[in-house]
Coordinates of C-alpha atoms and ligand atoms in Angstrom, one line a residue:
X1338 CA -143.6 119.3 41.2
X1339 CA -142.7 122.4 42.7
X1340 CA -145.8 124.9 43.1
X1341 CA -144.9 128.6 42.5
X1342 CA -147.5 131.3 43.5
X1343 CA -148.1 134.1 41.1
X1344 CA -150.5 136.8 41.3
X1345 CA -151.9 139.6 38.8
X1346 CA -153.5 143.0 39.5
X1347 CA -155.5 143.9 36.7
X1348 CA -156.5 147.3 38.8
X1349 CA -152.9 148.3 38.8
X1350 CA -152.2 149.3 35.3
X1351 CA -149.0 150.2 34.2
X1352 CA -147.3 151.5 30.9
X1353 CA -148.4 151.0 27.7
X1354 CA -146.8 148.6 25.6
X1355 CA -145.8 150.0 22.6
X1356 CA -146.2 147.6 19.4
X1357 CA -142.5 149.0 18.4
X1358 CA -141.2 146.7 21.2
X1359 CA -141.4 143.6 19.0
X1360 CA -139.6 145.5 16.5
X1361 CA -136.7 144.0 13.8
X1362 CA -133.6 145.0 12.2
X1363 CA -132.2 144.2 8.6
X1364 CA -129.0 145.3 7.7
X1365 CA -126.8 145.1 4.6
X1366 CA -124.9 142.1 6.1
X1367 CA -124.5 138.3 4.9
X1368 CA -127.8 137.2 4.0
X1369 CA -130.1 139.2 5.6
X1370 CA -131.2 141.4 2.6
X1371 CA -129.3 139.9 -0.5
X1372 CA -130.0 136.1 -0.9
X1373 CA -132.7 136.6 2.4
X1374 CA -135.0 139.0 2.4
X1375 CA -134.3 140.0 -1.2
X1376 CA -133.9 137.3 -4.2
X1377 CA -134.7 139.8 -7.2
X1378 CA -137.2 139.8 -9.3
X1379 CA -135.9 137.2 -11.8
X1380 CA -135.8 134.7 -9.0
X1381 CA -137.5 131.4 -9.5
X1382 CA -138.3 131.9 -5.6
X1383 CA -141.4 133.1 -5.5
X1384 CA -141.3 136.6 -4.8
X1385 CA -143.2 140.1 -5.1
X1386 CA -141.0 142.9 -6.5
X1387 CA -137.8 140.8 -5.5
X1388 CA -139.0 140.1 -2.2
X1389 CA -139.4 136.7 -1.2
X1390 CA -143.4 136.2 -0.7
X1391 CA -142.5 133.6 2.1
X1392 CA -141.0 135.8 4.1
X1393 CA -143.4 138.7 3.6
X1394 CA -146.1 136.3 5.1
X1395 CA -144.0 135.3 8.0
X1396 CA -143.5 139.0 8.8
X1397 CA -147.0 139.8 8.5
X1398 CA -148.0 137.0 10.4
X1399 CA -145.9 138.1 13.7
X1400 CA -147.6 141.4 13.4
X1401 CA -144.0 142.5 12.4
X1402 CA -144.4 146.8 13.6
X1403 CA -141.2 148.4 12.7
X1404 CA -137.9 147.5 10.5
X1405 CA -134.9 148.9 10.7
X1406 CA -132.6 149.7 7.9
X1407 CA -130.0 149.6 6.4
X1408 CA -127.5 149.1 9.2
X1409 CA -125.9 148.8 11.7
X1410 CA -122.2 149.5 11.1
X1411 CA -123.3 149.8 7.2
X1412 CA -125.6 152.6 7.8
X1413 CA -122.5 155.1 8.3
X1414 CA -121.0 154.2 4.9
X1415 CA -124.2 154.3 3.1
X1416 CA -124.8 156.8 0.4
X1417 CA -128.7 156.7 -0.5
X1418 CA -128.1 158.2 -3.7
X1419 CA -126.4 155.0 -4.9
X1420 CA -129.4 153.0 -4.1
X1421 CA -132.0 155.0 -6.2
X1422 CA -133.1 155.2 -10.3
X1423 CA -132.5 152.6 -12.6
X1424 CA -131.1 149.8 -11.0
X1425 CA -128.5 148.7 -13.9
X1426 CA -127.2 152.3 -13.5
X1427 CA -126.3 152.0 -9.7
X1428 CA -123.0 152.2 -8.6
X1429 CA -121.5 149.5 -7.3
X1430 CA -119.7 149.7 -3.5
X1431 CA -117.6 147.4 -1.4
X1432 CA -119.2 146.5 1.8
X1433 CA -116.3 146.8 4.1
X1434 CA -117.7 146.1 7.4
X1435 CA -119.3 142.7 6.3
X1436 CA -116.9 140.5 4.3
X1437 CA -115.7 142.8 1.8
X1438 CA -118.4 141.6 -0.5
X1439 CA -119.6 143.8 -3.5
X1440 CA -122.7 145.5 -2.7
X1441 CA -124.8 146.6 -6.1
X1442 CA -127.1 148.7 -4.6
X1443 CA -130.1 146.7 -6.1
X1444 CA -131.8 147.1 -2.6
X1445 CA -132.4 150.9 -2.0
X1446 CA -134.8 153.3 -0.5
X1447 CA -137.9 152.5 -2.9
X1448 CA -137.4 148.9 -2.6
X1449 CA -137.1 149.4 1.2
X1450 CA -140.2 151.4 1.7
X1451 CA -142.3 149.0 -0.5
X1452 CA -141.3 146.3 1.5
X1453 CA -142.1 147.8 4.6
X1454 CA -145.7 148.6 2.8
X1455 CA -145.8 144.9 2.3
X1456 CA -145.6 144.2 5.6
X1457 CA -147.3 146.7 7.2
X1458 CA -144.7 148.1 9.4
X1459 CA -143.0 151.4 10.3
X1460 CA -140.0 152.2 8.4
X1461 CA -137.1 153.4 10.6
X1462 CA -134.2 154.8 9.1
X1463 CA -130.3 154.8 10.3
X1464 CA -129.0 157.9 8.5
X1465 CA -125.1 158.3 7.8
X1466 CA -123.4 160.8 10.1
X1467 CA -120.1 158.6 10.1
X1468 CA -119.2 159.4 6.5
X1469 CA -121.9 161.5 5.4
X1470 CA -123.0 165.1 5.8
X1471 CA -125.9 166.7 6.9
X1472 CA -127.2 168.0 3.4
X1473 CA -126.9 164.2 2.2
X1474 CA -129.1 163.2 5.5
X1475 CA -131.6 166.2 5.0
X1476 CA -131.9 165.5 1.0
X1477 CA -132.8 162.1 1.9
X1478 CA -135.7 162.8 4.3
X1479 CA -136.9 165.5 1.6
X1480 CA -136.7 163.3 -1.2
X1481 CA -138.7 160.4 1.1
X1482 CA -141.4 162.5 2.7
X1483 CA -142.0 165.9 0.6
X1484 CA -145.3 166.0 -1.3
X1485 CA -144.5 169.4 -3.0
X1486 CA -142.5 170.5 -5.9
X1487 CA -138.8 170.1 -5.3
X1488 CA -135.7 168.9 -7.3
X1489 CA -135.7 165.7 -4.8
X1490 CA -139.7 165.2 -4.8
X1491 CA -139.7 165.6 -8.7
X1492 CA -136.6 162.9 -8.6
X1493 CA -138.6 160.5 -6.1
X1494 CA -141.8 160.8 -8.8
X1495 CA -139.5 160.1 -11.9
X1496 CA -137.9 156.8 -9.9
X1497 CA -141.7 155.4 -10.1
X1498 CA -143.3 157.1 -6.5
X1499 CA -145.5 159.7 -7.0
X1500 CA -146.9 160.1 -3.1
X1501 CA -144.4 160.5 -0.4
X1502 CA -143.9 158.1 1.9
X1503 CA -144.3 158.5 5.5
X1504 CA -141.3 158.0 7.7
X1505 CA -141.7 158.2 11.6
X1506 CA -138.5 156.8 13.0
X1507 CA -135.0 158.3 12.0
X1508 CA -131.6 157.1 13.9
X1509 CA -129.0 159.6 13.6
X1510 CA -126.0 157.6 12.9
X1511 CA -125.4 154.2 14.2
X1512 CA -122.7 153.5 17.2
X1513 CA -121.0 156.7 16.8
X1514 CA -118.9 155.8 19.8
X1515 CA -117.6 152.8 17.5
X1516 CA -117.9 152.0 14.1
X1517 CA -119.9 155.0 13.5
X1518 CA -117.1 157.3 13.7
X1519 CA -115.1 156.6 16.8
X1520 CA -116.1 159.8 18.2
X1521 CA -116.0 161.0 21.8
X1522 CA -119.7 161.5 23.3
X1523 CA -119.3 165.5 23.5
X1524 CA -118.3 165.5 19.7
X1525 CA -121.1 163.5 18.5
X1526 CA -123.9 165.3 20.7
X1527 CA -123.0 168.4 18.9
X1528 CA -123.2 166.9 15.4
X1529 CA -126.4 165.4 16.6
X1530 CA -127.8 168.6 17.4
X1531 CA -126.9 170.0 13.7
X1532 CA -127.6 167.1 11.7
X1533 CA -131.4 166.9 13.3
X1534 CA -131.8 170.6 13.1
X1535 CA -132.1 170.0 9.0
X1536 CA -133.9 166.9 9.1
X1537 CA -137.4 168.6 8.5
X1538 CA -140.9 167.7 8.9
X1539 CA -142.4 167.9 5.6
X1540 CA -145.8 167.6 4.5
X1541 CA -147.3 166.9 7.8
X1542 CA -145.1 163.9 8.5
X1543 CA -143.6 163.9 11.8
X1544 CA -140.1 162.7 12.8
X1545 CA -139.4 160.6 15.8
X1546 CA -135.6 161.2 15.9
X1547 CA -133.1 159.1 18.0
X1548 CA -130.0 160.0 19.1
X1549 CA -126.8 157.1 19.0
X1550 CA -127.0 156.5 22.7
X1551 CA -124.3 154.4 24.5
X1552 CA -122.5 150.8 24.4
X1553 CA -123.6 148.4 27.0
X1554 CA -122.8 149.8 30.1
X1555 CA -121.4 153.1 29.2
X1556 CA -123.2 155.5 31.8
X1557 CA -120.5 158.2 30.9
X1558 CA -122.1 158.4 27.1
X1559 CA -125.8 158.6 28.2
X1560 CA -125.0 161.1 30.7
X1561 CA -123.0 163.2 28.4
X1562 CA -125.1 163.0 25.4
X1563 CA -128.3 163.9 27.8
X1564 CA -126.4 167.0 29.0
X1565 CA -126.0 168.2 25.6
X1566 CA -129.7 167.4 23.6
X1567 CA -132.9 167.8 25.3
X1568 CA -136.5 166.3 24.5
X1569 CA -136.6 169.2 21.9
X1570 CA -133.7 167.6 19.9
X1571 CA -134.5 164.2 20.0
X1572 CA -137.3 161.4 21.2
X1573 CA -135.1 159.0 22.5
X1574 CA -131.6 157.7 22.5
X1575 CA -130.7 154.1 21.5
X1576 CA -128.9 151.1 23.5
X1577 CA -126.9 148.4 21.9
X1578 CA -126.4 145.3 23.9
X1579 CA -125.7 141.3 22.7
X1580 CA -126.2 138.6 24.7
X1581 CA -122.9 136.5 24.5
X1582 CA -122.7 133.4 26.1
X1583 CA -118.9 134.0 27.7
X1584 CA -119.4 137.7 27.9
X1585 CA -116.1 138.0 25.8
X1586 CA -116.2 139.2 22.2
X1587 CA -113.2 137.3 21.4
X1588 CA -114.6 133.8 22.0
X1589 CA -118.1 133.9 22.2
X1590 CA -119.2 130.5 22.1
X1591 CA -120.8 127.9 19.5
X1592 CA -124.6 128.9 18.5
X1593 CA -125.7 124.7 18.9
X1594 CA -122.8 122.9 21.0
X1595 CA -122.8 124.7 24.4
X1596 CA -122.8 123.1 28.2
X1597 CA -125.3 123.7 30.8
X1598 CA -122.5 126.1 32.6
X1599 CA -122.4 128.4 29.1
X1600 CA -126.5 128.3 28.9
X1601 CA -126.9 129.5 32.3
X1602 CA -124.1 132.4 31.7
X1603 CA -126.2 133.2 28.6
X1604 CA -129.5 133.8 30.3
X1605 CA -127.6 135.7 33.0
X1606 CA -126.1 137.5 30.4
X1607 CA -129.5 138.2 28.9
X1608 CA -131.1 139.3 32.3
X1609 CA -128.7 141.9 32.4
X1610 CA -130.5 143.8 29.7
X1611 CA -133.1 144.7 32.9
X1612 CA -130.1 146.3 34.8
X1613 CA -128.8 148.3 31.6
X1614 CA -132.3 149.7 31.1
X1615 CA -132.8 150.5 34.9
X1616 CA -129.6 152.7 35.1
X1617 CA -129.6 154.2 31.9
X1618 CA -133.1 154.9 32.3
X1619 CA -132.4 156.7 35.4
X1620 CA -130.1 158.8 33.9
X1621 CA -132.5 159.8 31.0
X1622 CA -134.9 160.7 33.8
X1623 CA -132.5 162.8 35.6
X1624 CA -132.1 164.9 32.6
X1625 CA -135.9 164.7 31.0
X1626 CA -139.3 163.3 32.4
X1627 CA -139.9 162.8 28.3
X1628 CA -137.3 161.3 26.5
X1629 CA -137.5 157.3 26.0
X1630 CA -134.9 154.6 25.0
X1631 CA -135.0 152.6 22.1
X1632 CA -133.1 149.5 22.0
X1633 CA -132.4 149.0 18.4
X1634 CA -129.9 146.2 18.8
X1635 CA -130.4 143.2 20.7
X1636 CA -130.0 139.4 20.5
X1637 CA -127.3 136.4 21.0
X1638 CA -124.5 136.9 19.3
X1639 CA -122.2 133.5 18.9
X1640 CA -119.3 132.6 16.7
X1641 CA -120.6 132.2 13.2
X1642 CA -121.7 128.4 12.1
X1643 CA -118.6 126.5 11.0
X1644 CA -118.0 126.7 7.4
X1645 CA -119.2 129.9 6.8
X1646 CA -117.8 133.3 5.6
X1647 CA -117.1 135.0 9.1
X1648 CA -118.1 138.4 8.0
X1649 CA -121.6 137.1 7.6
X1650 CA -122.6 136.4 11.3
X1651 CA -124.8 133.5 10.4
X1652 CA -125.7 130.8 13.4
X1653 CA -128.2 128.6 14.5
X1654 CA -130.9 129.2 16.9
X1655 CA -132.1 126.6 19.5
X1656 CA -134.2 126.6 22.4
X1657 CA -131.7 128.3 24.2
X1658 CA -132.5 131.2 21.9
X1659 CA -136.0 131.2 22.8
X1660 CA -135.7 131.1 26.3
X1661 CA -133.2 134.7 25.7
X1662 CA -135.9 136.0 23.4
X1663 CA -138.9 135.5 26.2
X1664 CA -136.6 136.9 28.9
X1665 CA -136.1 140.2 26.7
X1666 CA -139.5 140.6 26.1
X1667 CA -140.6 140.3 29.0
X1668 CA -137.8 142.9 30.3
X1669 CA -139.2 145.2 27.6
X1670 CA -142.9 144.9 28.6
X1671 CA -141.9 145.4 32.3
X1672 CA -139.8 148.3 31.6
X1673 CA -142.1 149.8 28.7
X1674 CA -142.1 153.0 30.7
X1675 CA -138.8 153.9 29.5
X1676 CA -138.4 151.9 26.6
X1677 CA -140.7 152.9 23.2
X1678 CA -138.8 150.4 20.8
X1679 CA -136.3 147.3 20.4
X1680 CA -135.2 145.8 17.4
X1681 CA -133.9 142.3 17.4
X1682 CA -130.9 141.6 15.7
X1683 CA -131.5 140.8 13.0
X1684 CA -134.4 139.4 10.8
X1685 CA -133.0 137.1 8.2
X1686 CA -130.0 134.8 8.3
X1687 CA -127.7 137.0 10.5
X1688 CA -127.1 136.3 14.5
X1689 CA -130.4 135.8 16.4
X1690 CA -132.7 135.6 13.3
X1691 CA -136.6 135.1 13.2
X1692 CA -135.8 133.4 9.6
X1693 CA -133.0 130.9 7.9
X1694 CA -133.1 130.6 4.4
X1695 CA -131.1 128.2 2.2
X1696 CA -132.3 128.1 -1.8
X1697 CA -136.1 128.3 -1.4
X1698 CA -136.4 126.7 1.8
X1699 CA -137.5 128.6 4.6
X1700 CA -137.1 127.8 8.5
X1701 CA -138.9 129.8 11.4
X1702 CA -136.7 129.7 14.6
X1703 CA -137.9 129.4 17.7
X1704 CA -137.2 133.0 18.1
X1705 CA -140.0 133.4 15.6
X1706 CA -142.4 131.3 17.3
X1707 CA -141.4 133.2 20.8
X1708 CA -142.6 136.7 18.9
X1709 CA -145.7 134.7 18.1
X1710 CA -146.4 133.9 21.0
X1711 CA -145.8 137.4 22.5
X1712 CA -147.7 139.4 19.7
X1713 CA -150.9 140.1 21.7
X1714 CA -148.6 142.3 24.1
X1715 CA -148.4 144.6 21.5
X1716 CA -150.0 148.1 21.8
X1717 CA -151.9 146.4 25.0
X1718 CA -151.1 147.6 28.6
X1719 CA -148.9 146.4 31.0
X1720 CA -150.4 145.3 34.5
X1721 CA -148.8 144.6 37.8
X1722 CA -147.9 141.0 38.1
X1723 CA -145.5 138.7 40.3
X1724 CA -144.2 135.5 40.6
X1725 CA -142.5 133.3 43.1
X1726 CA -139.0 132.5 42.1
X1727 CA -136.6 129.8 41.9
X1728 CA -132.9 130.2 41.8
X1729 CA -130.8 128.1 39.8
X1730 CA -127.1 128.5 39.0
X1731 CA -127.3 131.7 41.1
X1732 CA -130.1 133.1 38.4
X1733 CA -133.8 133.5 39.0
X1734 CA -135.4 131.0 36.3
X1735 CA -138.8 132.1 35.7
X1736 CA -139.6 135.4 34.1
X1737 CA -143.3 136.7 33.2
X1738 CA -145.2 140.0 32.1
X1739 CA -148.8 140.4 31.9
X1740 CA -151.1 142.8 29.7
X1741 CA -154.8 143.6 28.9
X1742 CA -155.4 144.6 25.5
X1743 CA -158.3 147.2 23.9
X1744 CA -160.8 144.3 23.8
X1745 CA -160.3 143.4 27.5
X1746 CA -157.9 140.0 26.6
X1747 CA -155.2 139.3 29.2
X1748 CA -152.0 138.0 27.6
X1749 CA -149.7 136.6 30.6
X1750 CA -146.2 135.3 29.1
X1751 CA -143.8 133.0 31.4
X1752 CA -140.3 131.9 30.7
X1753 CA -138.7 128.7 32.6
X1754 CA -134.8 128.9 32.1
X1755 CA -134.5 125.9 34.4
X1756 CA -133.0 122.8 32.8
X1757 CA -133.8 120.1 35.0
X1758 CA -137.1 121.6 37.2
X1759 CA -140.7 121.9 35.9
X1760 CA -143.0 124.3 37.9
X1761 CA -146.7 124.4 38.8
X1762 CA -147.8 128.0 38.5
X1763 CA -150.6 128.8 40.4
X1764 CA -152.1 132.5 39.6
X1765 CA -154.4 134.6 41.6
X1766 CA -156.1 137.5 39.3
X1767 CA -157.2 140.4 41.4
X1768 CA -160.0 142.5 39.4
X1769 CA -159.9 140.3 36.3
X1770 CA -162.8 137.4 35.9
X1771 CA -161.6 134.9 33.3
X1772 CA -164.1 132.9 31.9
X1773 CA -161.8 130.8 29.0
X1774 CA -158.2 130.3 29.2
X1775 CA -155.9 129.6 25.9
X1776 CA -152.7 128.5 26.2
X1777 CA -149.6 127.7 24.2
X1778 CA -146.5 126.4 24.7
X1779 CA -142.8 126.0 23.4
X1780 CA -140.4 123.7 24.7
X1781 CA -137.8 121.2 23.2
X1782 CA -134.3 120.2 24.6
X1783 CA -132.4 123.4 25.0
X1784 CA -130.3 122.4 22.1
X1785 CA -132.7 121.2 19.4
X1786 CA -132.9 123.5 16.9
X1787 CA -135.0 124.0 13.6
X1788 CA -133.3 122.9 10.3
X1789 CA -133.8 122.8 6.9
X1790 CA -134.9 118.9 6.8
X1791 CA -136.6 119.2 9.8
X1792 CA -137.9 122.8 10.0
X1793 CA -140.7 122.0 12.5
X1794 CA -139.0 120.0 15.0
X1795 CA -140.0 123.3 17.8
X1796 CA -143.1 124.8 17.1
X1797 CA -146.1 126.0 19.7
X1798 CA -148.6 123.7 20.6
X1799 CA -151.4 123.8 22.8
X1800 CA -151.0 123.7 26.4
X1801 CA -153.6 122.9 29.2
X1802 CA -154.8 126.2 31.7
X1803 CA -157.3 125.7 34.2
X1804 CA -159.5 128.4 35.8
X1805 CA -159.4 127.9 39.3
X1806 CA -161.7 129.8 41.8
X1807 CA -159.0 132.2 42.6
X1808 CA -157.3 132.9 39.0
X1809 CA -155.4 130.2 36.5
X1810 CA -153.2 127.4 37.2
X1811 CA -150.7 125.8 34.7
X1812 CA -147.4 124.0 34.6
X1813 CA -144.2 125.3 33.3
X1814 CA -142.1 122.5 32.2
X1815 CA -138.1 123.1 32.4
X1816 CA -136.6 125.2 29.4
X1817 CA -140.1 126.1 28.1
X1818 CA -141.7 129.6 27.3
X1819 CA -145.8 129.8 27.9
X1820 CA -148.2 132.0 26.8
X1821 CA -151.8 132.5 28.0
X1822 CA -154.7 134.4 26.6
X1823 CA -157.7 135.0 29.1
X1824 CA -160.7 136.8 28.2
Ligands
AHR3216 O1 -125.6 143.7 14.1 C1 -124.5 143.5 14.0 C2 -123.7 145.1 14.1 O2 -123.2 144.9 15.5 C3 -124.2 146.0 13.6 O3 -123.7 146.4 12.5 C4 -123.7 146.9 14.7 O4 -124.5 148.2 15.0 C5 -123.5 146.2 15.7 O5 -122.0 146.6 16.4

């Protein structure tokens, strides 16, 4: 087995890893909200106020820090007033983007904020710019956050919520270059300035406003947007980038049947996130030394599973997805000087999900387990780390990041994307004396997945990590993710 040297310098402190880098996204799409997270109060599936108990528990377990809602493309067609008040009186609408199904608005503002309280996470709203109005967005913020007396806060009280909710993260539109209005950056940037003006900070609530950023490598969009807005108008701009095996939206590829070649191109495309952050980040920094990047949609996007509604974006989640997740999370940690939030698309039953459901059954995907293994990076401090690499199929296969938390414990996370080579990692630690090492590993055949009849085929297992004179040594088998906690 080949030994790769690694080094960590605990004296070389880098950026703070915002816990929001481990964020998620839930859209009114397919079975993410309805028949996923939200089954309704009358469901035989154990629930609290209509939200599945097993899902709340699973989200809490990984310390979900933030949840984005209600879209996605859906956000720019969503009118929040349709989702408040007596449920039987709520108007129905057609979900034009996602399967043309009827949306009955039974999951609305109150249900979403209550869900976030149950999870213990920050809500992140995507407001409607595409088909909405400034007044509508301004009213929503007042309805949610105003503590005083006004027609809107009184209406909230009549609808059962006395105290306002806290709302930090507000996205002004979604993909305004595409489904959110097909705008030019100049036009959107001016609209952004106008909309954000009327989204007020009520009753001590302070909004963190996110402007709708570029699609993938549209550096022109970033440059124009940044030249028209500044850090007084927005705290961050967003970036959307999905990993598609073929790189082609028209023929994405299957989530379960893929060749080795498709696997390696998937990993290569996932690694491209690093370049995108670097380049968009450099443009942001040219214009502002404060503004950040919010990667509020990322993940693998494959063809839908055969026999499922093409508008529901339902796919399986294999060990390949676990490697992709680990690659992304290591990138986000390493780029936490500029990335302040990231949201996997999506939380349940859509795209690279954390959880899949079928009736009362629930499966934790390999991706879920990666979030669990990485959770101690949340709010820790990134420190310098380096690993010798191995190049296979034109990509470096090892990825890593290391942080130290407020209690002085170190988290090291490694991924080996190789399909045929195991490594021994011999890691030197500078400025850190480890007395204990607890390691765990996620590994299986790259095409393996958890299904409803075998929900625990892939799950983390204890791994061995040996403390040495100079640091720590462990094996990093092919197609594996390893996390080590040192103290
Ligand atoms: O996550 C699915 C869709 O992908 C979102 O609705 C949209 O924002 C993006 O194009």
